[in-house]
Amino acid sequence: MIRQTKKLFLGLFSLAAVFVIAGCGQNQASDQNANNAQQAQSKQEQKDPNNIAGEWESVYEIDSLQKAFFIKGMKSYTYAKFIEAFKDFKMKLSVDGTNAKLSYQYDSKNFAKAFYEISKDKKKMTEDAFVSRYINGQTEFVQNFKKYKASMDTSTGIYSYEATGTIDEKAKTVTFDEGLMILDSFPLTTADKDHRFDPVTYNYEVKDGFLIIYADMKTKDNLPVHFELTFKRVPSAEKK
């Protein structure tokens, strides 16, 4: 009886060991497949540096904002205040086939406080009241977007923006359905208010590992304006 029990135990132990080894083999195979996929994507990116498919994150945001600020005709003090408010500003860009999606989330309280410092209303209301009025105003503004996802969380002041566009690889352009805009104050277009939400076509190029989206326009006074956004690719490993 003892011998039979011992044989049964050894048999079950051997069977369990087989399942464990098989499971480890499957995990290793799965990890290897994931690594192979990442390496394949990395090789594809190196092989075709002009390929813009994938995930991107903005860089040199202050330089980009400076170009948008230009057409507002701001004084140096105003410009300095606003730049400080955007020091943590980031954008994300996702390209899948011919579809592009640009998005960002931003604590608009930072901008509202900077705006308060140069506002004429500073003599009439407190900073908290001004910030609250600004945030509530954004909830009305985002309703102007018909194709984009834009919203304001009034409890936190977080402004969320998601723009959609179409890539033309042959022409090296991307057309955003309702243009591009930072909050309600800085559109990346010189169009007047009646056409601020019209589609806008930007050029793009991939250079030294960076994706640059840009457009050259003129103001109503015939002054040249150069809009430019710069992105770096998010590595495959980082996306995982």
PDB file of C-alpha atoms in Angstrom:
ATOM      1  CA  MET A   1       0.000   0.000   0.000  1.00  0.00           C
ATOM      2  CA  ILE A   2       2.846   2.371   0.931  1.00  0.00           C
ATOM      3  CA  ARG A   3       4.606   1.589  -2.360  1.00  0.00           C
ATOM      4  CA  GLN A   4       1.419   2.338  -4.333  1.00  0.00           C
ATOM      5  CA  THR A   5       0.937   5.635  -2.484  1.00  0.00           C
ATOM      6  CA  LYS A   6       4.549   6.534  -3.106  1.00  0.00           C
ATOM      7  CA  LYS A   7       4.179   5.770  -6.830  1.00  0.00           C
ATOM      8  CA  LEU A   8       0.956   7.809  -7.025  1.00  0.00           C
ATOM      9  CA  PHE A   9       2.621  10.769  -5.307  1.00  0.00           C
ATOM     10  CA  LEU A  10       5.645  10.638  -7.621  1.00  0.00           C
ATOM     11  CA  GLY A  11       3.341  10.425 -10.626  1.00  0.00           C
ATOM     12  CA  LEU A  12       1.367  13.504  -9.568  1.00  0.00           C
ATOM     13  CA  PHE A  13       4.574  15.407  -8.781  1.00  0.00           C
ATOM     14  CA  SER A  14       5.987  14.625 -12.234  1.00  0.00           C
ATOM     15  CA  LEU A  15       2.753  15.723 -13.906  1.00  0.00           C
ATOM     16  CA  ALA A  16       2.755  19.023 -11.982  1.00  0.00           C
ATOM     17  CA  ALA A  17       6.361  19.630 -12.978  1.00  0.00           C
ATOM     18  CA  VAL A  18       5.449  19.153 -16.632  1.00  0.00           C
ATOM     19  CA  PHE A  19       2.684  21.812 -16.350  1.00  0.00           C
ATOM     20  CA  VAL A  20       5.034  24.269 -14.607  1.00  0.00           C
ATOM     21  CA  ILE A  21       7.709  23.832 -17.267  1.00  0.00           C
ATOM     22  CA  ALA A  22       5.105  24.208 -20.028  1.00  0.00           C
ATOM     23  CA  GLY A  23       3.769  27.374 -18.417  1.00  0.00           C
ATOM     24  CA  CYS A  24       7.245  28.878 -18.154  1.00  0.00           C
ATOM     25  CA  GLY A  25       7.848  28.034 -21.781  1.00  0.00           C
ATOM     26  CA  GLN A  26       4.659  29.830 -22.813  1.00  0.00           C
ATOM     27  CA  ASN A  27       5.583  32.933 -20.795  1.00  0.00           C
ATOM     28  CA  GLN A  28       9.049  32.997 -22.330  1.00  0.00           C
ATOM     29  CA  ALA A  29       7.567  32.612 -25.805  1.00  0.00           C
ATOM     30  CA  SER A  30       5.112  35.446 -25.125  1.00  0.00           C
ATOM     31  CA  ASP A  31       7.895  37.730 -23.857  1.00  0.00           C
ATOM     32  CA  GLN A  32      10.029  36.838 -26.864  1.00  0.00           C
ATOM     33  CA  ASN A  33       7.180  37.663 -29.248  1.00  0.00           C
ATOM     34  CA  ALA A  34       6.696  41.051 -27.566  1.00  0.00           C
ATOM     35  CA  ASN A  35      10.421  41.778 -27.823  1.00  0.00           C
ATOM     36  CA  ASN A  36      10.456  40.740 -31.471  1.00  0.00           C
ATOM     37  CA  ALA A  37       7.517  43.077 -32.198  1.00  0.00           C
ATOM     38  CA  GLN A  38       9.278  46.001 -30.511  1.00  0.00           C
ATOM     39  CA  GLN A  39      12.509  45.309 -32.389  1.00  0.00           C
ATOM     40  CA  ALA A  40      10.620  45.063 -35.675  1.00  0.00           C
ATOM     41  CA  GLN A  41       8.950  48.434 -35.064  1.00  0.00           C
ATOM     42  CA  SER A  42      12.260  50.006 -34.072  1.00  0.00           C
ATOM     43  CA  LYS A  43      13.907  48.686 -37.254  1.00  0.00           C
ATOM     44  CA  GLN A  44      10.997  50.025 -39.314  1.00  0.00           C
ATOM     45  CA  GLU A  45      11.431  53.475 -37.767  1.00  0.00           C
ATOM     46  CA  GLN A  46      15.153  53.403 -38.511  1.00  0.00           C
ATOM     47  CA  LYS A  47      14.600  52.111 -42.036  1.00  0.00           C
ATOM     48  CA  ASP A  48      12.072  54.808 -42.886  1.00  0.00           C
ATOM     49  CA  PRO A  49      12.871  57.959 -40.862  1.00  0.00           C
ATOM     50  CA  ASN A  50      10.067  59.843 -42.618  1.00  0.00           C
ATOM     51  CA  ASN A  51       7.469  57.441 -41.268  1.00  0.00           C
ATOM     52  CA  ILE A  52       5.324  59.410 -38.814  1.00  0.00           C
ATOM     53  CA  ALA A  53       3.078  56.560 -37.666  1.00  0.00           C
ATOM     54  CA  GLY A  54       3.090  56.024 -33.902  1.00  0.00           C
ATOM     55  CA  GLU A  55       3.096  58.103 -30.732  1.00  0.00           C
ATOM     56  CA  TRP A  56       4.791  61.487 -30.302  1.00  0.00           C
ATOM     57  CA  GLU A  57       5.292  63.933 -27.439  1.00  0.00           C
ATOM     58  CA  SER A  58       5.855  67.674 -27.741  1.00  0.00           C
ATOM     59  CA  VAL A  59       9.180  69.408 -27.075  1.00  0.00           C
ATOM     60  CA  TYR A  60      10.245  73.083 -27.219  1.00  0.00           C
ATOM     61  CA  GLU A  61       6.714  74.080 -26.191  1.00  0.00           C
ATOM     62  CA  ILE A  62       7.717  77.608 -25.126  1.00  0.00           C
ATOM     63  CA  ASP A  63       9.157  78.321 -28.582  1.00  0.00           C
ATOM     64  CA  SER A  64       5.934  77.090 -30.154  1.00  0.00           C
ATOM     65  CA  LEU A  65       3.820  79.242 -27.862  1.00  0.00           C
ATOM     66  CA  GLN A  66       5.966  82.289 -28.541  1.00  0.00           C
ATOM     67  CA  LYS A  67       5.021  82.093 -32.211  1.00  0.00           C
ATOM     68  CA  ALA A  68       1.328  81.867 -31.278  1.00  0.00           C
ATOM     69  CA  PHE A  69       1.677  84.810 -28.884  1.00  0.00           C
ATOM     70  CA  PHE A  70       3.179  86.995 -31.600  1.00  0.00           C
ATOM     71  CA  ILE A  71      -0.043  87.784 -33.401  1.00  0.00           C
ATOM     72  CA  LYS A  72      -1.667  88.907 -30.133  1.00  0.00           C
ATOM     73  CA  GLY A  73       0.605  91.962 -30.083  1.00  0.00           C
ATOM     74  CA  MET A  74       1.551  91.402 -26.445  1.00  0.00           C
ATOM     75  CA  LYS A  75       3.813  93.642 -24.449  1.00  0.00           C
ATOM     76  CA  SER A  76       6.962  92.069 -23.027  1.00  0.00           C
ATOM     77  CA  TYR A  77       5.581  91.997 -19.470  1.00  0.00           C
ATOM     78  CA  THR A  78       2.429  90.212 -20.600  1.00  0.00           C
ATOM     79  CA  TYR A  79       4.432  87.745 -22.639  1.00  0.00           C
ATOM     80  CA  ALA A  80       6.710  86.940 -19.686  1.00  0.00           C
ATOM     81  CA  LYS A  81       3.731  86.290 -17.409  1.00  0.00           C
ATOM     82  CA  PHE A  82       2.032  83.983 -19.877  1.00  0.00           C
ATOM     83  CA  ILE A  83       5.193  82.028 -20.680  1.00  0.00           C
ATOM     84  CA  GLU A  84       5.681  81.201 -17.001  1.00  0.00           C
ATOM     85  CA  ALA A  85       2.142  79.828 -16.867  1.00  0.00           C
ATOM     86  CA  PHE A  86       2.910  77.332 -19.650  1.00  0.00           C
ATOM     87  CA  LYS A  87       6.231  75.967 -18.389  1.00  0.00           C
ATOM     88  CA  ASP A  88       4.691  72.501 -17.790  1.00  0.00           C
ATOM     89  CA  PHE A  89       2.552  72.454 -20.943  1.00  0.00           C
ATOM     90  CA  LYS A  90       2.738  69.219 -22.985  1.00  0.00           C
ATOM     91  CA  MET A  91       1.006  67.857 -26.071  1.00  0.00           C
ATOM     92  CA  LYS A  92       0.643  64.343 -27.409  1.00  0.00           C
ATOM     93  CA  LEU A  93       0.277  63.342 -31.038  1.00  0.00           C
ATOM     94  CA  SER A  94      -0.889  59.952 -32.262  1.00  0.00           C
ATOM     95  CA  VAL A  95      -0.704  58.968 -35.946  1.00  0.00           C
ATOM     96  CA  ASP A  96      -2.414  55.817 -37.209  1.00  0.00           C
ATOM     97  CA  GLY A  97      -2.531  55.448 -40.980  1.00  0.00           C
ATOM     98  CA  THR A  98      -3.986  58.680 -42.335  1.00  0.00           C
ATOM     99  CA  ASN A  99      -5.546  59.637 -38.998  1.00  0.00           C
ATOM    100  CA  ALA A 100      -3.917  62.074 -36.585  1.00  0.00           C
ATOM    101  CA  LYS A 101      -4.956  62.980 -33.055  1.00  0.00           C
ATOM    102  CA  LEU A 102      -3.402  65.846 -31.091  1.00  0.00           C
ATOM    103  CA  SER A 103      -4.310  66.191 -27.422  1.00  0.00           C
ATOM    104  CA  TYR A 104      -3.338  67.913 -24.203  1.00  0.00           C
ATOM    105  CA  GLN A 105      -4.538  68.462 -20.663  1.00  0.00           C
ATOM    106  CA  TYR A 106      -3.669  71.691 -18.906  1.00  0.00           C
ATOM    107  CA  ASP A 107      -4.323  73.231 -15.513  1.00  0.00           C
ATOM    108  CA  SER A 108      -5.953  76.430 -16.735  1.00  0.00           C
ATOM    109  CA  LYS A 109      -5.740  77.996 -13.268  1.00  0.00           C
ATOM    110  CA  ASN A 110      -2.074  78.729 -14.044  1.00  0.00           C
ATOM    111  CA  PHE A 111      -3.032  80.738 -17.107  1.00  0.00           C
ATOM    112  CA  ALA A 112      -5.964  82.424 -15.366  1.00  0.00           C
ATOM    113  CA  LYS A 113      -3.699  83.616 -12.528  1.00  0.00           C
ATOM    114  CA  ALA A 114      -1.184  85.005 -15.014  1.00  0.00           C
ATOM    115  CA  PHE A 115      -4.029  86.662 -16.896  1.00  0.00           C
ATOM    116  CA  TYR A 116      -5.271  88.228 -13.648  1.00  0.00           C
ATOM    117  CA  GLU A 117      -1.921  89.943 -13.096  1.00  0.00           C
ATOM    118  CA  ILE A 118      -2.260  91.974 -16.285  1.00  0.00           C
ATOM    119  CA  SER A 119      -6.044  92.298 -16.318  1.00  0.00           C
ATOM    120  CA  LYS A 120      -7.907  95.568 -15.787  1.00  0.00           C
ATOM    121  CA  ASP A 121     -10.296  93.605 -13.566  1.00  0.00           C
ATOM    122  CA  LYS A 122      -7.567  93.217 -10.939  1.00  0.00           C
ATOM    123  CA  LYS A 123      -8.789  96.397  -9.275  1.00  0.00           C
ATOM    124  CA  LYS A 124     -12.397  95.174  -9.178  1.00  0.00           C
ATOM    125  CA  MET A 125     -12.213  91.520  -8.116  1.00  0.00           C
ATOM    126  CA  THR A 126     -10.068  89.022  -6.229  1.00  0.00           C
ATOM    127  CA  GLU A 127      -7.825  86.503  -7.933  1.00  0.00           C
ATOM    128  CA  ASP A 128     -10.060  83.602  -6.865  1.00  0.00           C
ATOM    129  CA  ALA A 129     -13.119  85.285  -8.339  1.00  0.00           C
ATOM    130  CA  PHE A 130     -11.265  86.023 -11.570  1.00  0.00           C
ATOM    131  CA  VAL A 131     -10.010  82.436 -11.893  1.00  0.00           C
ATOM    132  CA  SER A 132     -13.496  81.071 -11.220  1.00  0.00           C
ATOM    133  CA  ARG A 133     -15.002  83.356 -13.870  1.00  0.00           C
ATOM    134  CA  TYR A 134     -12.362  82.287 -16.382  1.00  0.00           C
ATOM    135  CA  ILE A 135     -12.918  78.573 -15.792  1.00  0.00           C
ATOM    136  CA  ASN A 136     -16.687  78.913 -16.093  1.00  0.00           C
ATOM    137  CA  GLY A 137     -16.216  80.860 -19.303  1.00  0.00           C
ATOM    138  CA  GLN A 138     -14.267  77.962 -20.816  1.00  0.00           C
ATOM    139  CA  THR A 139     -17.202  75.609 -20.312  1.00  0.00           C
ATOM    140  CA  GLU A 140     -19.142  77.804 -22.735  1.00  0.00           C
ATOM    141  CA  PHE A 141     -16.240  78.163 -25.153  1.00  0.00           C
ATOM    142  CA  VAL A 142     -15.680  74.418 -25.668  1.00  0.00           C
ATOM    143  CA  GLN A 143     -19.208  74.138 -27.039  1.00  0.00           C
ATOM    144  CA  ASN A 144     -17.913  75.827 -30.210  1.00  0.00           C
ATOM    145  CA  PHE A 145     -16.115  72.622 -31.174  1.00  0.00           C
ATOM    146  CA  LYS A 146     -18.315  70.349 -33.269  1.00  0.00           C
ATOM    147  CA  LYS A 147     -15.753  67.682 -34.255  1.00  0.00           C
ATOM    148  CA  TYR A 148     -13.260  67.820 -31.386  1.00  0.00           C
ATOM    149  CA  LYS A 149     -13.446  66.597 -27.811  1.00  0.00           C
ATOM    150  CA  ALA A 150     -12.866  69.577 -25.545  1.00  0.00           C
ATOM    151  CA  SER A 151     -13.985  70.050 -21.965  1.00  0.00           C
ATOM    152  CA  MET A 152     -13.338  71.968 -18.770  1.00  0.00           C
ATOM    153  CA  ASP A 153     -13.472  70.313 -15.357  1.00  0.00           C
ATOM    154  CA  THR A 154     -14.752  73.174 -13.218  1.00  0.00           C
ATOM    155  CA  SER A 155     -13.820  71.380  -9.987  1.00  0.00           C
ATOM    156  CA  THR A 156     -10.113  71.153 -10.875  1.00  0.00           C
ATOM    157  CA  GLY A 157      -9.647  73.693 -13.655  1.00  0.00           C
ATOM    158  CA  ILE A 158      -8.235  71.017 -15.961  1.00  0.00           C
ATOM    159  CA  TYR A 159      -8.868  71.815 -19.617  1.00  0.00           C
ATOM    160  CA  SER A 160      -8.872  68.774 -21.942  1.00  0.00           C
ATOM    161  CA  TYR A 161      -8.484  69.050 -25.693  1.00  0.00           C
ATOM    162  CA  GLU A 162      -8.408  66.417 -28.440  1.00  0.00           C
ATOM    163  CA  ALA A 163      -8.152  67.481 -32.081  1.00  0.00           C
ATOM    164  CA  THR A 164      -8.498  65.170 -35.073  1.00  0.00           C
ATOM    165  CA  GLY A 165      -6.812  65.469 -38.458  1.00  0.00           C
ATOM    166  CA  THR A 166      -5.985  63.726 -41.718  1.00  0.00           C
ATOM    167  CA  ILE A 167      -2.489  62.936 -42.985  1.00  0.00           C
ATOM    168  CA  ASP A 168      -1.514  63.318 -46.648  1.00  0.00           C
ATOM    169  CA  GLU A 169       1.850  61.554 -46.874  1.00  0.00           C
ATOM    170  CA  LYS A 170       2.367  62.469 -50.529  1.00  0.00           C
ATOM    171  CA  ALA A 171       1.886  66.200 -49.913  1.00  0.00           C
ATOM    172  CA  LYS A 172       3.491  65.974 -46.442  1.00  0.00           C
ATOM    173  CA  THR A 173       0.575  67.784 -44.846  1.00  0.00           C
ATOM    174  CA  VAL A 174      -1.854  67.255 -41.987  1.00  0.00           C
ATOM    175  CA  THR A 175      -5.244  68.943 -42.023  1.00  0.00           C
ATOM    176  CA  PHE A 176      -6.912  69.437 -38.656  1.00  0.00           C
ATOM    177  CA  ASP A 177     -10.693  69.520 -38.829  1.00  0.00           C
ATOM    178  CA  GLU A 178     -11.104  72.646 -36.703  1.00  0.00           C
ATOM    179  CA  GLY A 179      -7.572  74.008 -36.698  1.00  0.00           C
ATOM    180  CA  LEU A 180      -5.373  73.932 -33.600  1.00  0.00           C
ATOM    181  CA  MET A 181      -5.884  76.081 -30.535  1.00  0.00           C
ATOM    182  CA  ILE A 182      -4.381  76.409 -27.056  1.00  0.00           C
ATOM    183  CA  LEU A 183      -7.193  77.204 -24.639  1.00  0.00           C
ATOM    184  CA  ASP A 184      -9.452  79.863 -26.181  1.00  0.00           C
ATOM    185  CA  SER A 185      -6.712  82.452 -26.489  1.00  0.00           C
ATOM    186  CA  PHE A 186      -4.041  81.132 -28.837  1.00  0.00           C
ATOM    187  CA  PRO A 187      -5.192  79.686 -32.160  1.00  0.00           C
ATOM    188  CA  LEU A 188      -2.495  78.458 -34.514  1.00  0.00           C
ATOM    189  CA  THR A 189      -4.043  80.366 -37.371  1.00  0.00           C
ATOM    190  CA  THR A 190      -4.396  83.994 -38.414  1.00  0.00           C
ATOM    191  CA  ALA A 191      -8.043  83.530 -39.429  1.00  0.00           C
ATOM    192  CA  ASP A 192     -10.554  85.958 -37.958  1.00  0.00           C
ATOM    193  CA  LYS A 193     -13.028  84.940 -35.266  1.00  0.00           C
ATOM    194  CA  ASP A 194     -15.692  83.948 -37.778  1.00  0.00           C
ATOM    195  CA  HIS A 195     -13.343  81.355 -39.327  1.00  0.00           C
ATOM    196  CA  ARG A 196     -11.333  80.308 -36.291  1.00  0.00           C
ATOM    197  CA  PHE A 197     -12.873  76.841 -36.268  1.00  0.00           C
ATOM    198  CA  ASP A 198     -12.403  76.182 -39.987  1.00  0.00           C
ATOM    199  CA  PRO A 199     -10.090  73.343 -41.108  1.00  0.00           C
ATOM    200  CA  VAL A 200      -6.403  74.305 -41.251  1.00  0.00           C
ATOM    201  CA  THR A 201      -3.709  72.511 -43.245  1.00  0.00           C
ATOM    202  CA  TYR A 202      -0.181  72.376 -41.839  1.00  0.00           C
ATOM    203  CA  ASN A 203       2.999  71.061 -43.427  1.00  0.00           C
ATOM    204  CA  TYR A 204       5.119  68.480 -41.670  1.00  0.00           C
ATOM    205  CA  GLU A 205       8.585  67.003 -41.894  1.00  0.00           C
ATOM    206  CA  VAL A 206      10.656  64.494 -39.949  1.00  0.00           C
ATOM    207  CA  LYS A 207      14.168  65.778 -39.337  1.00  0.00           C
ATOM    208  CA  ASP A 208      16.892  64.374 -37.064  1.00  0.00           C
ATOM    209  CA  GLY A 209      14.352  62.263 -35.221  1.00  0.00           C
ATOM    210  CA  PHE A 210      11.892  65.126 -34.639  1.00  0.00           C
ATOM    211  CA  LEU A 211       8.484  65.657 -36.215  1.00  0.00           C
ATOM    212  CA  ILE A 212       7.840  69.304 -37.059  1.00  0.00           C
ATOM    213  CA  ILE A 213       4.341  70.542 -37.904  1.00  0.00           C
ATOM    214  CA  TYR A 214       4.335  74.074 -39.275  1.00  0.00           C
ATOM    215  CA  ALA A 215       2.501  76.679 -41.332  1.00  0.00           C
ATOM    216  CA  ASP A 216       3.383  80.076 -42.771  1.00  0.00           C
ATOM    217  CA  MET A 217       0.551  82.582 -42.804  1.00  0.00           C
ATOM    218  CA  LYS A 218      -0.044  86.317 -42.837  1.00  0.00           C
ATOM    219  CA  THR A 219      -2.033  88.554 -40.530  1.00  0.00           C
ATOM    220  CA  LYS A 220      -4.727  90.961 -41.715  1.00  0.00           C
ATOM    221  CA  ASP A 221      -1.962  93.592 -41.746  1.00  0.00           C
ATOM    222  CA  ASN A 222       0.023  91.362 -44.130  1.00  0.00           C
ATOM    223  CA  LEU A 223       2.636  90.494 -41.521  1.00  0.00           C
ATOM    224  CA  PRO A 224       4.235  87.037 -41.861  1.00  0.00           C
ATOM    225  CA  VAL A 225       3.636  84.525 -39.079  1.00  0.00           C
ATOM    226  CA  HIS A 226       5.288  81.124 -38.719  1.00  0.00           C
ATOM    227  CA  PHE A 227       3.518  78.549 -36.533  1.00  0.00           C
ATOM    228  CA  GLU A 228       5.531  75.514 -35.503  1.00  0.00           C
ATOM    229  CA  LEU A 229       5.052  72.508 -33.215  1.00  0.00           C
ATOM    230  CA  THR A 230       7.875  70.044 -32.548  1.00  0.00           C
ATOM    231  CA  PHE A 231       7.494  66.459 -31.333  1.00  0.00           C
ATOM    232  CA  LYS A 232       9.815  63.604 -30.431  1.00  0.00           C
ATOM    233  CA  ARG A 233       8.860  59.970 -30.938  1.00  0.00           C
ATOM    234  CA  VAL A 234       7.793  57.950 -27.900  1.00  0.00           C
ATOM    235  CA  PRO A 235       9.939  54.776 -27.971  1.00  0.00           C
ATOM    236  CA  SER A 236       8.136  51.437 -28.234  1.00  0.00           C
ATOM    237  CA  ALA A 237       9.473  50.286 -24.856  1.00  0.00           C
ATOM    238  CA  GLU A 238       8.176  53.466 -23.230  1.00  0.00           C
ATOM    239  CA  LYS A 239       4.714  52.920 -24.739  1.00  0.00           C
ATOM    240  CA  LYS A 240       4.629  49.409 -23.236  1.00  0.00           C
TER     241      LYS A 240
END
